[in-house]
Short mmCIF file of C-alpha atoms in Angstrom, two decimals:
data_model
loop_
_atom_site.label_atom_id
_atom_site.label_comp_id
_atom_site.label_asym_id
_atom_site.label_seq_id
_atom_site.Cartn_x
_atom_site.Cartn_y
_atom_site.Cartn_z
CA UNK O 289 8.70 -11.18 10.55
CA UNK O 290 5.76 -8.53 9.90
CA UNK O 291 4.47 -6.40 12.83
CA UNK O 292 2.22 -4.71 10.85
CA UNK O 293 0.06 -5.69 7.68
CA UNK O 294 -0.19 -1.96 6.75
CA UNK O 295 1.75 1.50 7.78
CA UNK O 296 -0.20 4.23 6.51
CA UNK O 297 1.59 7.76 6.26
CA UNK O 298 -0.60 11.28 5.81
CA UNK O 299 -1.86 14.36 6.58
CA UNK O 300 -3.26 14.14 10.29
CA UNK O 301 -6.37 16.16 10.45
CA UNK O 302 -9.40 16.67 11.84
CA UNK O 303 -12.32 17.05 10.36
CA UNK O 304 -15.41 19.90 10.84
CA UNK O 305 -18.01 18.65 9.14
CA UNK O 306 -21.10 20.71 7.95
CA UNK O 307 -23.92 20.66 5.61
CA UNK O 308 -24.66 23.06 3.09
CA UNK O 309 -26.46 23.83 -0.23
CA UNK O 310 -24.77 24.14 -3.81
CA UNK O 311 -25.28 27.97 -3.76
CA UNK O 312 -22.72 28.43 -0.03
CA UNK O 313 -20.34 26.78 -2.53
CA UNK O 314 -20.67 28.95 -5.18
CA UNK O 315 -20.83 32.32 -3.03
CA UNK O 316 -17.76 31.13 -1.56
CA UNK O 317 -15.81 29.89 -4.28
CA UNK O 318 -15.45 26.59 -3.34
CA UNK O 319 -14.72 23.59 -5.65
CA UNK O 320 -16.89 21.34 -5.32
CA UNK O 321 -16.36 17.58 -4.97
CA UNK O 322 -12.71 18.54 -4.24
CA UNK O 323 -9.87 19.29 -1.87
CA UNK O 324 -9.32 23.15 -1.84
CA UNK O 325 -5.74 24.18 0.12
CA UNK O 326 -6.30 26.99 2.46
CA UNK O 327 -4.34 29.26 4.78
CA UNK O 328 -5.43 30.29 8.12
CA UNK O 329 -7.09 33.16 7.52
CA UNK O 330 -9.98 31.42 5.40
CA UNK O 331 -10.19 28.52 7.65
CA UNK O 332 -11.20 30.92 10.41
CA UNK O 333 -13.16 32.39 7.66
CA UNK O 334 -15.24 29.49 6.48
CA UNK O 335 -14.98 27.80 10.25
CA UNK O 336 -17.15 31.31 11.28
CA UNK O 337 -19.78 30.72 8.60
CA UNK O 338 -20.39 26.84 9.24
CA UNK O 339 -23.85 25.65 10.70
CA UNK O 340 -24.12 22.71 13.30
CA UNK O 341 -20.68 21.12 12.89
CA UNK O 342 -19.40 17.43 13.41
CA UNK O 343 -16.15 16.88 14.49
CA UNK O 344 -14.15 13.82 13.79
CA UNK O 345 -10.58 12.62 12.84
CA UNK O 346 -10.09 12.02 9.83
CA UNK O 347 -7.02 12.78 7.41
CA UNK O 348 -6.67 10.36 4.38
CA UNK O 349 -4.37 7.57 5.09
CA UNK O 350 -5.46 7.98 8.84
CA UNK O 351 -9.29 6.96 7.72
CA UNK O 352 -7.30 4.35 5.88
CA UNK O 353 -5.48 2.96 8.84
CA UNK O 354 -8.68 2.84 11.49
CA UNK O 355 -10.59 0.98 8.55
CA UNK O 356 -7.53 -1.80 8.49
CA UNK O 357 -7.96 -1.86 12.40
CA UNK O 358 -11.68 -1.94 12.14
CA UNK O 359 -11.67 -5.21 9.85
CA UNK O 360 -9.05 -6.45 12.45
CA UNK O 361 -6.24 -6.09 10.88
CA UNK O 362 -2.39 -5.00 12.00
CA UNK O 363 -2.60 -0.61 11.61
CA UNK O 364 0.41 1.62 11.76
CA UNK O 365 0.35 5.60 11.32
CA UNK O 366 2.76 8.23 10.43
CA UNK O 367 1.44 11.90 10.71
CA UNK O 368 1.92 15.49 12.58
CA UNK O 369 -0.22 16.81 15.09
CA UNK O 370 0.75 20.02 17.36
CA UNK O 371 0.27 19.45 21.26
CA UNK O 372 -3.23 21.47 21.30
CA UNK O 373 -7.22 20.34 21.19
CA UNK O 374 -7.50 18.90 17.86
CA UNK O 375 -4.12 17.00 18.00
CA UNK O 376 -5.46 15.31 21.65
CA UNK O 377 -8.23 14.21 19.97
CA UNK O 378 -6.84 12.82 16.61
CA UNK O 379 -4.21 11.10 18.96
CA UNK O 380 -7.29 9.63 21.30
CA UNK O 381 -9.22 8.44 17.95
CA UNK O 382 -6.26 6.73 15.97
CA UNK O 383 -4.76 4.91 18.89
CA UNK O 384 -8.83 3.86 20.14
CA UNK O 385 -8.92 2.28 17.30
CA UNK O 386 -5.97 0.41 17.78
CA UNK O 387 -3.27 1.95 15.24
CA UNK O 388 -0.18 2.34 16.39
CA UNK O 389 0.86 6.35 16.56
CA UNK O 390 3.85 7.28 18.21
CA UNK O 391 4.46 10.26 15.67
CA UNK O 392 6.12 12.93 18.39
CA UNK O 393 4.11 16.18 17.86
CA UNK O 394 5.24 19.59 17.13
CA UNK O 395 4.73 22.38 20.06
CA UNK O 396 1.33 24.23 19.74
CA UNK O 397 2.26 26.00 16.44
CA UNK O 398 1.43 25.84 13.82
CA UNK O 399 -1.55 24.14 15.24
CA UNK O 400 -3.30 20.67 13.96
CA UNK O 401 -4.36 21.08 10.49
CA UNK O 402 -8.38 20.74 10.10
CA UNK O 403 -10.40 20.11 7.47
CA UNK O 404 -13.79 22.13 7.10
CA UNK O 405 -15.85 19.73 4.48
CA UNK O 406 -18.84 20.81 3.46
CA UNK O 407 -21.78 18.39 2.39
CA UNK O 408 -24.53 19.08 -0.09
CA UNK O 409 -27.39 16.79 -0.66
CA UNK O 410 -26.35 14.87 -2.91
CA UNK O 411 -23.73 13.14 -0.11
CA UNK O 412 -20.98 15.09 -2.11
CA UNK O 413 -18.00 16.50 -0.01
CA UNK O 414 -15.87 19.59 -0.18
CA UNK O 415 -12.76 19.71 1.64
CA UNK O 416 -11.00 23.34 2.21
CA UNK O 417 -7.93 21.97 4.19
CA UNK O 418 -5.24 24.08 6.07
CA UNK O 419 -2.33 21.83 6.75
CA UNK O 420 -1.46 23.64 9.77
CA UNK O 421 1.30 20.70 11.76
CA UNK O 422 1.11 18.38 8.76
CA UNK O 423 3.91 20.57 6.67
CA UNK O 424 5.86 19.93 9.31
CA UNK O 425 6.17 16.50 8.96
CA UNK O 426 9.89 15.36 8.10
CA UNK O 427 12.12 12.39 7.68
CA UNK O 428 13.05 12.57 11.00
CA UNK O 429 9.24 11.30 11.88
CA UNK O 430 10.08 7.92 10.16
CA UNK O 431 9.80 5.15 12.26
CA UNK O 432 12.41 2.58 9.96
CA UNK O 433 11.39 -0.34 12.42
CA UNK O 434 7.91 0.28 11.65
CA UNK O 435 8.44 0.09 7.83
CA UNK O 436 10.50 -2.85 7.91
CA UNK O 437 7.90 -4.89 9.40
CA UNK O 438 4.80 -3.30 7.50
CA UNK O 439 3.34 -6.00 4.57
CA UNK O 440 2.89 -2.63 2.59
CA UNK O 441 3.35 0.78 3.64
CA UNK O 442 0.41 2.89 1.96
CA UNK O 443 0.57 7.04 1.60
CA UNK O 444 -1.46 9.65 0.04
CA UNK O 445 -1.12 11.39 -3.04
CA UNK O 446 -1.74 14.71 -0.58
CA UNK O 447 1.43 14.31 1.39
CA UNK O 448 3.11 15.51 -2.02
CA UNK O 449 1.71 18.76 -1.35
CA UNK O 450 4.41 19.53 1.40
CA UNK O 451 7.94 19.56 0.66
CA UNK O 452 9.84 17.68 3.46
CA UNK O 453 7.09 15.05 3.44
CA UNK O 454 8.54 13.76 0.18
CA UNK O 455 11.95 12.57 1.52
CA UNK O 456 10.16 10.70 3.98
CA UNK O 457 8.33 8.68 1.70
CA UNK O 458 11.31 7.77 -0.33
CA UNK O 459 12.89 6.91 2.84
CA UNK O 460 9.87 4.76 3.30
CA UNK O 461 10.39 3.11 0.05
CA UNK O 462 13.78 2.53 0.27
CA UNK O 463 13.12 0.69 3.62
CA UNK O 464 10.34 -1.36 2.70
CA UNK O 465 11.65 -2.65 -0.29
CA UNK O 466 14.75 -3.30 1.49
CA UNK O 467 12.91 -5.27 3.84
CA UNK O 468 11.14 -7.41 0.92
CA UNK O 469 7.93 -5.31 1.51
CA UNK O 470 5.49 -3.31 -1.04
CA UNK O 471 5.09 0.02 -0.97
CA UNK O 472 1.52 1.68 -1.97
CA UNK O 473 -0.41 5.24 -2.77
CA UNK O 474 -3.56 6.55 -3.50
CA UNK O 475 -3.82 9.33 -6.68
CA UNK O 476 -6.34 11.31 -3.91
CA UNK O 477 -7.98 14.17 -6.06
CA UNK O 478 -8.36 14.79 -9.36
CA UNK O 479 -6.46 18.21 -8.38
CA UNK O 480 -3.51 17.02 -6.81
CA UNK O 481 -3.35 14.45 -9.45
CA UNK O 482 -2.74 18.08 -11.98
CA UNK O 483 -0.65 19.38 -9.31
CA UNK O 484 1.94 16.13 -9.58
CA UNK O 485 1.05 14.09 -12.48
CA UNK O 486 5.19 13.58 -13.51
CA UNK O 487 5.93 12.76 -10.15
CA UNK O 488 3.14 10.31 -9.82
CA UNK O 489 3.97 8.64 -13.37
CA UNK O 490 7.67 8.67 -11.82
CA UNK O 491 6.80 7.18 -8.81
CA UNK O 492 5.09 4.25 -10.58
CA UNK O 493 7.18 3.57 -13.50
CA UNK O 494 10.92 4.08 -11.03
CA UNK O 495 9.25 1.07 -9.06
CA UNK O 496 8.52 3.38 -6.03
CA UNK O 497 5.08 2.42 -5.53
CA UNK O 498 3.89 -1.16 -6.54
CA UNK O 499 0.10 -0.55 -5.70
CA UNK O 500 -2.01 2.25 -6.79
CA UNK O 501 -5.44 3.44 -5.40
CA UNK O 502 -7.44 5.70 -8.00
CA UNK O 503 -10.65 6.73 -8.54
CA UNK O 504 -12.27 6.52 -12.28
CA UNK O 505 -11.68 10.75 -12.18
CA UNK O 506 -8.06 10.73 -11.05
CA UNK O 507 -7.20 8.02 -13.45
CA UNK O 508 -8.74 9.74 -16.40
CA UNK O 509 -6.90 12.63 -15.00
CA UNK O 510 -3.37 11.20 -14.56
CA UNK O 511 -3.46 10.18 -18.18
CA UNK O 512 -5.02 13.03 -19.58
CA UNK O 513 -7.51 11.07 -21.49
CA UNK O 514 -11.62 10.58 -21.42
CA UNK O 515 -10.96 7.07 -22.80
CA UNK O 516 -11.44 4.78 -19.37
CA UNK O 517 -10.48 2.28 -21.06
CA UNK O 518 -6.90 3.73 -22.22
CA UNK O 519 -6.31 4.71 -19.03
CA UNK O 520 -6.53 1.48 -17.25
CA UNK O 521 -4.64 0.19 -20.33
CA UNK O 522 -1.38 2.74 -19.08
CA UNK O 523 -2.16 2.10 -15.35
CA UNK O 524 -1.35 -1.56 -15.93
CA UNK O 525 1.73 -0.69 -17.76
CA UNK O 526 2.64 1.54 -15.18
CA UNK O 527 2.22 -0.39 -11.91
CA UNK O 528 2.41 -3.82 -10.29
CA UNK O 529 -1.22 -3.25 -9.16
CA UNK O 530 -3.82 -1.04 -9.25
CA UNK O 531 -7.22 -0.59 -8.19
CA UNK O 532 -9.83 1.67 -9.00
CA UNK O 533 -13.54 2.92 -8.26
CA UNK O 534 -16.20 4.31 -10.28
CA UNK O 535 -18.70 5.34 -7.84
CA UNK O 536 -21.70 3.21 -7.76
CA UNK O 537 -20.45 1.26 -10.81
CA UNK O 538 -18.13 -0.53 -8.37
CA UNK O 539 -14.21 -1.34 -8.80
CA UNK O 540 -11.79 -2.56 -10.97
CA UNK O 541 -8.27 -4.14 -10.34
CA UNK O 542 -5.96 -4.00 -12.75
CA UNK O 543 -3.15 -6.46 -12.96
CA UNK O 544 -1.06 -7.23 -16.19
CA UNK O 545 -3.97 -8.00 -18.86
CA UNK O 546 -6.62 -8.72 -16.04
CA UNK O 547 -9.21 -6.87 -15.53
CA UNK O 548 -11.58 -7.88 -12.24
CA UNK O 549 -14.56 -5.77 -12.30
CA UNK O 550 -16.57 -5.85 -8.49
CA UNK O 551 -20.08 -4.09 -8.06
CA UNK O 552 -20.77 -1.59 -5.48
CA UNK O 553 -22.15 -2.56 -2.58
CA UNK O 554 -25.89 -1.60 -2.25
CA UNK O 555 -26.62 1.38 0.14
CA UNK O 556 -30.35 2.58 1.13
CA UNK O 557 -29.34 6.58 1.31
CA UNK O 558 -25.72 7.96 0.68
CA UNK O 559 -25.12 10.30 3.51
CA UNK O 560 -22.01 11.60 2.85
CA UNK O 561 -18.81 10.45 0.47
CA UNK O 562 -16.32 11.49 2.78
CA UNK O 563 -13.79 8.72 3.21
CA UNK O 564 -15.24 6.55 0.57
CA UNK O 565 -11.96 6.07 -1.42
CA UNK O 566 -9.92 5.57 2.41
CA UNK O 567 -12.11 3.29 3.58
CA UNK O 568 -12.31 1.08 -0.11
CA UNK O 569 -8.09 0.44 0.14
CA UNK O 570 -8.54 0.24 3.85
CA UNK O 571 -10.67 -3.16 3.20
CA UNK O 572 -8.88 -3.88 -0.25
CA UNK O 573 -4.98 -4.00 1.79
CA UNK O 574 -6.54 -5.72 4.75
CA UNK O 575 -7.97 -8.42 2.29
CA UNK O 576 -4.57 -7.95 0.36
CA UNK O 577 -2.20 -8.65 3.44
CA UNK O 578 -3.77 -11.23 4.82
CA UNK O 579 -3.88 -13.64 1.48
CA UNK O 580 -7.54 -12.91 0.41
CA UNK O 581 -8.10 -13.08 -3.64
CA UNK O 582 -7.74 -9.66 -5.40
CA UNK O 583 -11.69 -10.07 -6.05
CA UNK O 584 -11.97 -10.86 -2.38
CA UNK O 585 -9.78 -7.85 -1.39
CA UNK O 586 -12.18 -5.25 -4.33
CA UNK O 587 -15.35 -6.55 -2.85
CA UNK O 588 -14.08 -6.12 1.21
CA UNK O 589 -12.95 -2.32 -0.59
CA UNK O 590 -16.43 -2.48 -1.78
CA UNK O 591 -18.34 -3.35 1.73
CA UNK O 592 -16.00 -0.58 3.53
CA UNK O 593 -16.58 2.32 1.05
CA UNK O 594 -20.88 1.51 1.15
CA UNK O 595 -20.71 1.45 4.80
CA UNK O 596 -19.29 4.94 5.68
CA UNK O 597 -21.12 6.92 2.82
CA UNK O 598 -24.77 5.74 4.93
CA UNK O 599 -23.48 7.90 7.65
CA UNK O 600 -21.70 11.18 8.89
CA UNK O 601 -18.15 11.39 9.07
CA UNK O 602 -15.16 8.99 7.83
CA UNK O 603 -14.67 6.31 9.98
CA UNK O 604 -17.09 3.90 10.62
CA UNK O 605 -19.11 3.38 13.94
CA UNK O 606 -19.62 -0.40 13.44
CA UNK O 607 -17.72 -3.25 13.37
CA UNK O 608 -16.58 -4.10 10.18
CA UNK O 609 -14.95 -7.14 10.80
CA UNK O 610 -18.17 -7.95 12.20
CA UNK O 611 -20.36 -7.05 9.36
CA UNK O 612 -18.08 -8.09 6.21
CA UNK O 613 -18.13 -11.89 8.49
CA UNK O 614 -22.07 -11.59 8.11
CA UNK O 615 -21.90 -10.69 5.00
CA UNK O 616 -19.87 -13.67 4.04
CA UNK O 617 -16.89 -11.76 2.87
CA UNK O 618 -14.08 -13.00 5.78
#
């Protein structure tokens, strides 16, 4: 019997959200529209030279899991915090929302990673990340109870970026699929899509993953081609499932020789893109695990993904299971 319709595992962080112009990026070497690693030293750095900051918790498959809660569903997170500020507060956020997180956090160092994003004006989001805790995070942080009764346990493509983190998820998938459950990923950035693209193709054609979350960029990316086409030819090859956004073109899910093509939902300013992506598979997996169409589950992705880019910060401050039931979509 499932606890859980999703267990999301990531990189728990909190994010310091600023605004800036195109030129701070360029001074400071900062790629924009993507997630730059850091070490400490530059996130004191870049932390020093912020204006009027926002904090919130944020992390990936964290955003993910507080979206799933949001709509109502059944949430579960894995990730590492330290026992300092930032981890008291990403600990206060995740389980207000009501995800479970019983993750047992590391002593005070290395401290909670943190994200310092910076937002131009065209809603566009940098991330310059220092994984602080999250490296940290281990097999011996898998909950198999949890697993075993998740519908689908979802991670990011990010947690490939530290090394223990990688046994866990194949833990994970062993587990779930032991348990007659689905296991799930999102490609994350276009950059950690170059960092990992074998791995990723692995994970995918081994049977690891069953459902992938892309964006049009990361699939292009992951197939090294410019033809969109080709590439969600290869992704259906590849995968049970996937899913994929192009912005304010909308999504596409990809399944065998289907191709269901959603429109974006229409926003009146885009504030900022953080979380976009999260939030899309966090209403696409809530639609997916509780029987909804795949059309149904791309256009609750859709609803999520326009709802946080019309504000600051990447989880959203309404109800969602509110608003997607006035909007006719549960």
């Amino acid at each position: 019997m499932s606890q859980f319709d999703v267990l999301t595992v990531g990189n728990a962080i909190v994010d310091i959200i600023s605004r800036c112009d195109d030129q701070f990026l360029i001074a400071n070497d900062i790629t924009k529209s993507a997630m730059n690693l850091i070490d400490a030293e530059r996130a004191e750095r870049l932390y020093g030279m912020m204006g009027p900051a926002v904090e919130a918790s944020g992390g990936s498959a964290g955003n993910t899991a507080a979206g799933i809660a949001n709509f109502g569903g059944k949430a579960a997170y894995f990730g590492k915090v330290a026992e300092d500020q930032l981890g008291e507060i990403f600990t206060h956020d995740i389980r207000a929302q009501g995800v479970h997180f019983e993750t047992r956090p590391l002593g005070s160092q290395p401290p909670t990673a943190r994200s310092m994003i910076f937002v131009t004006e065209d809603g566009e989001r940098s991330m310059n990340t220092y994984l602080g805790a999250c490296v940290e995070f281990g097999p011996e942080d898998v909950e198999p109870d949890v697993v075993a009764k998740s519908k689908v346990t979802y991670f990011e493509g990010y947690l490939w970026d530290p090394p223990r983190a990688k046994q866990a998820i194949l833990d994970c998938a062993r587990i779930s699929h032991q348990a007659g459950q689905q296991m799930s990923m999102t490609l994350s950035d276009s950059f950690c899509v170059g960092r990992y693209r074998a791995e990723f193709l692995d994970l995918m054609r081994s049977g690891t993953v069953d459902i992938v979350f892309a964006n049009e960029q990361e699939a292009l990316s992951l197939y090294e081609t410019n033809d969109f086409a080709e590439a969600l030819d290869l992704i259906a090859k590849d995968c049970k499932l996937a899913a994929v956004t192009m912005g304010d073109q909308g999504a596409v899910v990809v399944k065998d020789d289907k191709r269901i093509r959603v429109p974006a939902t229409k926003v009146e300013t885009v504030v900022d893109t953080t979380g976009a992506g999260d939030l899309f598979a966090s209403g696409f997996l809530f639609g997916y695990t509780n029987g909804r169409s795949l059309e149904d589950c791309a256009h609750l992705g859709c609803y999520a993904a326009g709802i946080v880019i019309q504000q600051i910060g990447p989880r959203p401050m309404m109800s969602l299971q509110k608003g997607a039931a006035t909007a006719g979509l549960i």
